[in-house]
Structure formats: C-alpha cells, structure tokens
JSON list of C-alpha atoms in Angstrom, two decimals:
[
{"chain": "A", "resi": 1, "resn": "UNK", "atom": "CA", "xyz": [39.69, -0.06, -3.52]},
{"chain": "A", "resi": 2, "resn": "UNK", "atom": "CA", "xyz": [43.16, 1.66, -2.60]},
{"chain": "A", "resi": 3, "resn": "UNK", "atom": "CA", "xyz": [44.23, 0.61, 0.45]},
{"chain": "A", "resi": 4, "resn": "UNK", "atom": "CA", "xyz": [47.37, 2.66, 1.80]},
{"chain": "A", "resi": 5, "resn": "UNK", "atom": "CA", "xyz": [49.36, 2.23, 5.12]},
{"chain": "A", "resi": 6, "resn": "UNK", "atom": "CA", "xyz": [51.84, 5.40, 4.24]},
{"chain": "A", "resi": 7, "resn": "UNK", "atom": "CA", "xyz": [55.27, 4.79, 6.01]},
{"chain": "A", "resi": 8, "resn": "UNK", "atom": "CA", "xyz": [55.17, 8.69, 7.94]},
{"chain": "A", "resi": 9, "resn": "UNK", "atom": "CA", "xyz": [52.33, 7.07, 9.36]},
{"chain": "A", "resi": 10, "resn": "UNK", "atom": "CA", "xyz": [52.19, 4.22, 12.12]},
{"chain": "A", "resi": 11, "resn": "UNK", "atom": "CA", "xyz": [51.50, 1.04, 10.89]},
{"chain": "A", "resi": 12, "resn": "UNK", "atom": "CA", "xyz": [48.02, -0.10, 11.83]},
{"chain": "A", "resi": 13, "resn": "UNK", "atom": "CA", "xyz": [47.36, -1.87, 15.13]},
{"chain": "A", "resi": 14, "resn": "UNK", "atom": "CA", "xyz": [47.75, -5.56, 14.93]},
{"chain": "A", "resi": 15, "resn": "UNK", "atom": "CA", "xyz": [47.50, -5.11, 11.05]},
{"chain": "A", "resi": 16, "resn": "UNK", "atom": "CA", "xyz": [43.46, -4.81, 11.50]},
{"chain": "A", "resi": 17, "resn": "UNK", "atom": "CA", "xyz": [42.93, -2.14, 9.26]},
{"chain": "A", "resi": 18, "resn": "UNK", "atom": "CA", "xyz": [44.31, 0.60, 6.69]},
{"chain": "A", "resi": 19, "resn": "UNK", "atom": "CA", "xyz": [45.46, 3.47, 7.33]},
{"chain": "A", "resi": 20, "resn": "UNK", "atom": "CA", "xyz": [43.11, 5.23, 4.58]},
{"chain": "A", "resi": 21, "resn": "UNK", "atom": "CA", "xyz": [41.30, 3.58, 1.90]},
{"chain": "A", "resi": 22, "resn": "UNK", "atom": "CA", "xyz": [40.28, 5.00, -0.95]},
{"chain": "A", "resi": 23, "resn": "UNK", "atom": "CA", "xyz": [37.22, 4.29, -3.12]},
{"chain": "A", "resi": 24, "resn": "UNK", "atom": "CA", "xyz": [37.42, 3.48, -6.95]},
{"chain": "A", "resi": 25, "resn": "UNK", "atom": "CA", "xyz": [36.74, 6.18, -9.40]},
{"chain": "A", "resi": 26, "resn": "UNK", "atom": "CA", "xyz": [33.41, 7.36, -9.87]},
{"chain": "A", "resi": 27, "resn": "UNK", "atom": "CA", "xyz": [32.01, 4.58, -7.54]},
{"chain": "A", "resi": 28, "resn": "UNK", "atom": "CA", "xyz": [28.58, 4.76, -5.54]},
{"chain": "A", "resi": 29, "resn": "UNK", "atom": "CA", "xyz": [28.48, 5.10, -1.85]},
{"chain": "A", "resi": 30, "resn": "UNK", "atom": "CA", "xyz": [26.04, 2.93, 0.34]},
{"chain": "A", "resi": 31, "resn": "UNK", "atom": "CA", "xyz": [26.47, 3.17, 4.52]},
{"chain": "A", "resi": 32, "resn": "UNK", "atom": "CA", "xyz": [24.85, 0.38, 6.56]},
{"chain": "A", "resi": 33, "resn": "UNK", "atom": "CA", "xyz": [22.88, 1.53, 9.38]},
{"chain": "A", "resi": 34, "resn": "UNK", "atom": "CA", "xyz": [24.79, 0.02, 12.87]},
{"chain": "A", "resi": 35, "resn": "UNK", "atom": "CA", "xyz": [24.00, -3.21, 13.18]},
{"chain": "A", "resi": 36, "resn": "UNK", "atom": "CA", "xyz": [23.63, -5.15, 16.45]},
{"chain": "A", "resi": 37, "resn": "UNK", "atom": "CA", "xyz": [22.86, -8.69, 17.30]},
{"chain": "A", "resi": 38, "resn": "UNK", "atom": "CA", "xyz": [19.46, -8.82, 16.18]},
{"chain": "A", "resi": 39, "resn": "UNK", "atom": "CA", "xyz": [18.76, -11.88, 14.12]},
{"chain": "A", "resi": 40, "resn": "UNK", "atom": "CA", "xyz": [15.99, -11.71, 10.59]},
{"chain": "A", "resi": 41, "resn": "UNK", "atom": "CA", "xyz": [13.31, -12.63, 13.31]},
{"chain": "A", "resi": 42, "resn": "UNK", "atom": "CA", "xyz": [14.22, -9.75, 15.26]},
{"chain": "A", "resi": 43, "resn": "UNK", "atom": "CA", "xyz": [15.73, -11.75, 18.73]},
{"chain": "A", "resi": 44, "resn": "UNK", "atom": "CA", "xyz": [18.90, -10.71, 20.28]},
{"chain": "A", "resi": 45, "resn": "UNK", "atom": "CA", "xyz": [21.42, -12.83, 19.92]},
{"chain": "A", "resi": 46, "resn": "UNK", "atom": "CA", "xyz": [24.01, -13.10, 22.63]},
{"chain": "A", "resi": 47, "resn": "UNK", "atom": "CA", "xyz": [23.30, -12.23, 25.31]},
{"chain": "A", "resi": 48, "resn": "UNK", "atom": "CA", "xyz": [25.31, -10.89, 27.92]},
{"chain": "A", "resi": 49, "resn": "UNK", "atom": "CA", "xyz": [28.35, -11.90, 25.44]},
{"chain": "A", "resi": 50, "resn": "UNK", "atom": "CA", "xyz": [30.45, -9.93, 23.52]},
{"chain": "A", "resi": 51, "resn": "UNK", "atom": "CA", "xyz": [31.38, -12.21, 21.26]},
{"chain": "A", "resi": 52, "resn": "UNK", "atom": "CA", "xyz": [28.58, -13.43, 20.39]},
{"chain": "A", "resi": 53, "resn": "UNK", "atom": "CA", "xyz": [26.95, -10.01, 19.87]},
{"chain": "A", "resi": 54, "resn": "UNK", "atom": "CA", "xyz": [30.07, -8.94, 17.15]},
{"chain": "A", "resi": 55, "resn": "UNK", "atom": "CA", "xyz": [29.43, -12.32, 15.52]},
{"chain": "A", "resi": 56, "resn": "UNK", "atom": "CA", "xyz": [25.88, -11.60, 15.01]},
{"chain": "A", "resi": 57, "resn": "UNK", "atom": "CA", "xyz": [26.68, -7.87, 13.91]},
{"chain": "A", "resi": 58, "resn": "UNK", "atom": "CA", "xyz": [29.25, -8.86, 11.55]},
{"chain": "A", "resi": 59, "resn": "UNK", "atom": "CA", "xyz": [27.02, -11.28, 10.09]},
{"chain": "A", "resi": 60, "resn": "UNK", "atom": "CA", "xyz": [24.34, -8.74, 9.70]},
{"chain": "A", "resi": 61, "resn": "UNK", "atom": "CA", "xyz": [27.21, -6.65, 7.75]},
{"chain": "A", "resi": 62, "resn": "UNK", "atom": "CA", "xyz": [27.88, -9.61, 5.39]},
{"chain": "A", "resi": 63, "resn": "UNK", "atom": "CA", "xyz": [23.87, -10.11, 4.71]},
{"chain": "A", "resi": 64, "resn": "UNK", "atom": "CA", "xyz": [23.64, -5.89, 4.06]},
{"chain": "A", "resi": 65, "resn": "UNK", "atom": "CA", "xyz": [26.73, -6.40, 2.03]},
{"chain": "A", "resi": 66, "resn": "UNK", "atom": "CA", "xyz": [24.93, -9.38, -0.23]},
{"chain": "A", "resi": 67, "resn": "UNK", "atom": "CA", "xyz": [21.70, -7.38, -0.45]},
{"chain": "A", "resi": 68, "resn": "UNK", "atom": "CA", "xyz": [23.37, -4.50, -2.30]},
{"chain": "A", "resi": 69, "resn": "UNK", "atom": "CA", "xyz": [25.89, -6.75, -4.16]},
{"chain": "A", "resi": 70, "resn": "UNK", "atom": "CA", "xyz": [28.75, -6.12, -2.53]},
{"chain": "A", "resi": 71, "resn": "UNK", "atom": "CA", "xyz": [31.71, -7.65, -0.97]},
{"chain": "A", "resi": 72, "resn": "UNK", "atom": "CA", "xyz": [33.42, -7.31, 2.36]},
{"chain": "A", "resi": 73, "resn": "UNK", "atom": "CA", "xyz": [36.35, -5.77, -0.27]},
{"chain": "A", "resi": 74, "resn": "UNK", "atom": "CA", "xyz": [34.17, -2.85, -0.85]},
{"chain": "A", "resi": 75, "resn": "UNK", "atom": "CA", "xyz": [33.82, -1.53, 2.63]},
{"chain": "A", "resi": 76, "resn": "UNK", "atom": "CA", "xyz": [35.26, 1.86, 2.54]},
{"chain": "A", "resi": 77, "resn": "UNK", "atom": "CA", "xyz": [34.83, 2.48, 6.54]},
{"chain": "A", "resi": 78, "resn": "UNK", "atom": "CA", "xyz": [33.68, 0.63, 9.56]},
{"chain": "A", "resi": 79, "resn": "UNK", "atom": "CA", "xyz": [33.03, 2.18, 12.78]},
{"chain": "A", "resi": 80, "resn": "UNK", "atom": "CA", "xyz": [32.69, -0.82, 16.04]},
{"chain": "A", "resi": 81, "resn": "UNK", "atom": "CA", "xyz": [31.29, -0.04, 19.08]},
{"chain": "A", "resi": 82, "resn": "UNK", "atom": "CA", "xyz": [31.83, -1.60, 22.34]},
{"chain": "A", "resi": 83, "resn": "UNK", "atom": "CA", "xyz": [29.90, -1.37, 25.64]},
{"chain": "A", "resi": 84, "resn": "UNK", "atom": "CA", "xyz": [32.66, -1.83, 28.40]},
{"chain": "A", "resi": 85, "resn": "UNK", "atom": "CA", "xyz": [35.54, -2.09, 25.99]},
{"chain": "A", "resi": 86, "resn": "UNK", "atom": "CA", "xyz": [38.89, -3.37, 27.70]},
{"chain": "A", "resi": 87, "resn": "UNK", "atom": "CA", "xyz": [41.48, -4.20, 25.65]},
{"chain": "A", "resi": 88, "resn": "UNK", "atom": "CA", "xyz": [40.70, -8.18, 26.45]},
{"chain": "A", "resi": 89, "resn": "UNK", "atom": "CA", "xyz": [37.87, -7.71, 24.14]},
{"chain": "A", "resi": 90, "resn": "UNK", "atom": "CA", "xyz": [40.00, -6.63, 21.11]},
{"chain": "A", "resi": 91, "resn": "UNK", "atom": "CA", "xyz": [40.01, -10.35, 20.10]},
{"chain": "A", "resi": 92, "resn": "UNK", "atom": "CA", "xyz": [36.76, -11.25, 21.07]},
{"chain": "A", "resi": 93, "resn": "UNK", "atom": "CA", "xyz": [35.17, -8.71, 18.73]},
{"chain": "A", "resi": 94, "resn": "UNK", "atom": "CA", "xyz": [37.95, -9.25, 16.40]},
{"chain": "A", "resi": 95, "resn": "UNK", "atom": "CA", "xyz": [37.89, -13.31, 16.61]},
{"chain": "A", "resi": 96, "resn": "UNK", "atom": "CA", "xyz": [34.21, -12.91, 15.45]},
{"chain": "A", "resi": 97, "resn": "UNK", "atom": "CA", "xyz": [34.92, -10.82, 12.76]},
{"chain": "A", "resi": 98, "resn": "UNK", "atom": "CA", "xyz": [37.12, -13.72, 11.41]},
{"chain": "A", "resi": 99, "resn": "UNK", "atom": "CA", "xyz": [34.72, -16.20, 11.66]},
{"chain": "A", "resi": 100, "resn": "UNK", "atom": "CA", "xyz": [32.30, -14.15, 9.41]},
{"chain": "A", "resi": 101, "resn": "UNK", "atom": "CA", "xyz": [34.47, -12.91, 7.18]},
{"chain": "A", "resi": 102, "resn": "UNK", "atom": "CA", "xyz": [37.38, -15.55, 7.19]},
{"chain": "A", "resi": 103, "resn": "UNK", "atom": "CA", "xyz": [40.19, -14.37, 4.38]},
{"chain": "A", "resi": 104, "resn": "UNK", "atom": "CA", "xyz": [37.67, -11.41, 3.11]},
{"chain": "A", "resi": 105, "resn": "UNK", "atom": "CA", "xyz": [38.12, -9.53, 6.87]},
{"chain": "A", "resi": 106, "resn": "UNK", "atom": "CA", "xyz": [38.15, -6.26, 5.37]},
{"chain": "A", "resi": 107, "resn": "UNK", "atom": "CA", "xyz": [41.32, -4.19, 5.50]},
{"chain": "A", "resi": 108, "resn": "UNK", "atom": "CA", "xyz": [39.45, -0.61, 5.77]},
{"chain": "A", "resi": 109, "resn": "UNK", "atom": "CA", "xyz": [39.40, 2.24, 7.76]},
{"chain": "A", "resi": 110, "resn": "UNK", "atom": "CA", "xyz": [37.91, 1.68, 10.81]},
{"chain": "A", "resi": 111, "resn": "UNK", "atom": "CA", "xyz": [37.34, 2.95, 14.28]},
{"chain": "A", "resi": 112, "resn": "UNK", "atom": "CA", "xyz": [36.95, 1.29, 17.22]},
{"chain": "A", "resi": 113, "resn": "UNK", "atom": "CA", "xyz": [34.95, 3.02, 20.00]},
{"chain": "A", "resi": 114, "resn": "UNK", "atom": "CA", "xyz": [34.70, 2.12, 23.54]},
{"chain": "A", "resi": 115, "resn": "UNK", "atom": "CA", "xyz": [30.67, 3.64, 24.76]},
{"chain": "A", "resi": 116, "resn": "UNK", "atom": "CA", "xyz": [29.04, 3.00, 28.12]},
{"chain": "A", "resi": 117, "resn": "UNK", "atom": "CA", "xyz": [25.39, 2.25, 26.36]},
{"chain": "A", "resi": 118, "resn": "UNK", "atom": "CA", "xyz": [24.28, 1.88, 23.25]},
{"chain": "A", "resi": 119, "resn": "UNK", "atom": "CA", "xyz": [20.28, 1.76, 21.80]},
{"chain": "A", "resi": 120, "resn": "UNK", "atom": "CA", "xyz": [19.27, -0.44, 24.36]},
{"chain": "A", "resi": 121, "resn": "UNK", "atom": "CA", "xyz": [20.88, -2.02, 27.14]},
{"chain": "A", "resi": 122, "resn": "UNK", "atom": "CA", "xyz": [20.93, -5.68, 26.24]},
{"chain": "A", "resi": 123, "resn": "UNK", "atom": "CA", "xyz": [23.19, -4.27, 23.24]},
{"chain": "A", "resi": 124, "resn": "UNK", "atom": "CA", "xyz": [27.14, -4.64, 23.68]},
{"chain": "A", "resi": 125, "resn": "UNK", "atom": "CA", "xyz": [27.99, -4.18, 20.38]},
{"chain": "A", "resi": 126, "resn": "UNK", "atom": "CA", "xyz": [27.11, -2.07, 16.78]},
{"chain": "A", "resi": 127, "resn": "UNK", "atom": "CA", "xyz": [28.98, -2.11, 13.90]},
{"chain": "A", "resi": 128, "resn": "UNK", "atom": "CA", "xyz": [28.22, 0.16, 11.07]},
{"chain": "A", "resi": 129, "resn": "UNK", "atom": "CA", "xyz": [29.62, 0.73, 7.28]},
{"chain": "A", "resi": 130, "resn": "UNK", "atom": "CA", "xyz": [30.39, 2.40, 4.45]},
{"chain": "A", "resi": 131, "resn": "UNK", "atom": "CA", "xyz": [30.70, 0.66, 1.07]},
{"chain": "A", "resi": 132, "resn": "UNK", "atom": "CA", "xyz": [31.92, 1.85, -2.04]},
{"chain": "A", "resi": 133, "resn": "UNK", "atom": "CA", "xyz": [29.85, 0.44, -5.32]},
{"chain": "A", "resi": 134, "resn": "UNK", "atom": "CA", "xyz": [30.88, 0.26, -9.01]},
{"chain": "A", "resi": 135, "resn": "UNK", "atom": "CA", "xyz": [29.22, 2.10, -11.17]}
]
C-alpha cells in the first residue's frame, strides 16, 4: 500500500490518516459492510456511549479484516460515522480505534462524517472499509 501525504496538499488532521492511498498492483478489493456495536451474539454494545460503540465497531473491522486474511495495513478507505459528532468526540472515537488497533491504526483514507441517525437509534457509531488484497 502507497500511502502519500503530497506537500501542495494539507497535511492530514492530527496525522490520522493519508492523504490518498493507493492499492498494490493488481490487488483484489474487499469493502466491509458498516459495522456498528453489535457483538457475534448480536447485542449492542455500548450503550448510550460513544466510545464504547467505536470500540466495538473497530473491533468488528479487525475480526472482518482476519476473516478475509487481511491486515489493518491493507485498508484502502474507511468511512466513520458519528451520531451527534462534536469535535470532543474526535478522541473518543479515535482513542478506541487505538485500543483495537494499537501500532497497526491504519494510515488510510478516511472520512469522518457527522449524521443525526443512523440504522437504528441505539446506534452512535458505523464504521465501514475498503481493503485491498494480494493477489
């Protein structure tokens, strides 16, 4: 994975992300439905916290990631979604992300998106990706 932060460009927020990524030559693409804090039993987990919520998505991610035998280096793109976003989330969501991921926190592109609902109203948070696979 290419990873470029191009200096006529600004540098990314709080060094969260890349610029643009680009995927290996001749790889496969995957993308991982958005994931929210359901556990493998199917119960929210969470509730009422955001930060909780991103852990459990991000998680989720990681498990998708292991199922197709992939890393958290092969995410091409991630798109996060916040009900109520304020910037005093940023490190909530963020903060959980580290915990999952630790030194693999994948330097992609990504999007962050403030929403006012998502799928169900319990739901404050859905994370979704695309991964690049080797051939």
């Amino acid at each position: 994975m290419q990873r470029l932060n191009p200096s006529t460009m600004a540098p990314p927020v709080m060094d969260l992300y890349s610029q643009i990524t680009v995927s290996p030559a001749g790889a496969r693409f995957a993308a991982i439905s958005g994931q929210v804090a359901i556990d493998g039993e199917g119960a929210l987990v969470g509730q009422g916290s955001h930060a909780g919520q991103a852990r459990q998505c991000f998680f989720n991610i990681r498990r998708a990631l292991e199922a197709i035998g992939a890393t958290p280096a092969d995410i091409l793109q991630m798109r996060i979604h916040v009900v109520d976003h304020s910037p005093a989330r940023i490190e909530d969501i963020f903060g959980a992300g580290r915990e999952i991921f630790g030194e693999d926190w994948p330097l992609c592109a990504s999007t962050y998106i403030g929403v006012a609902c998502l799928g169900l109203p319990d739901w404050l948070v859905e994370i979704d990706a695309i991964v690049a696979l080797s051939q």
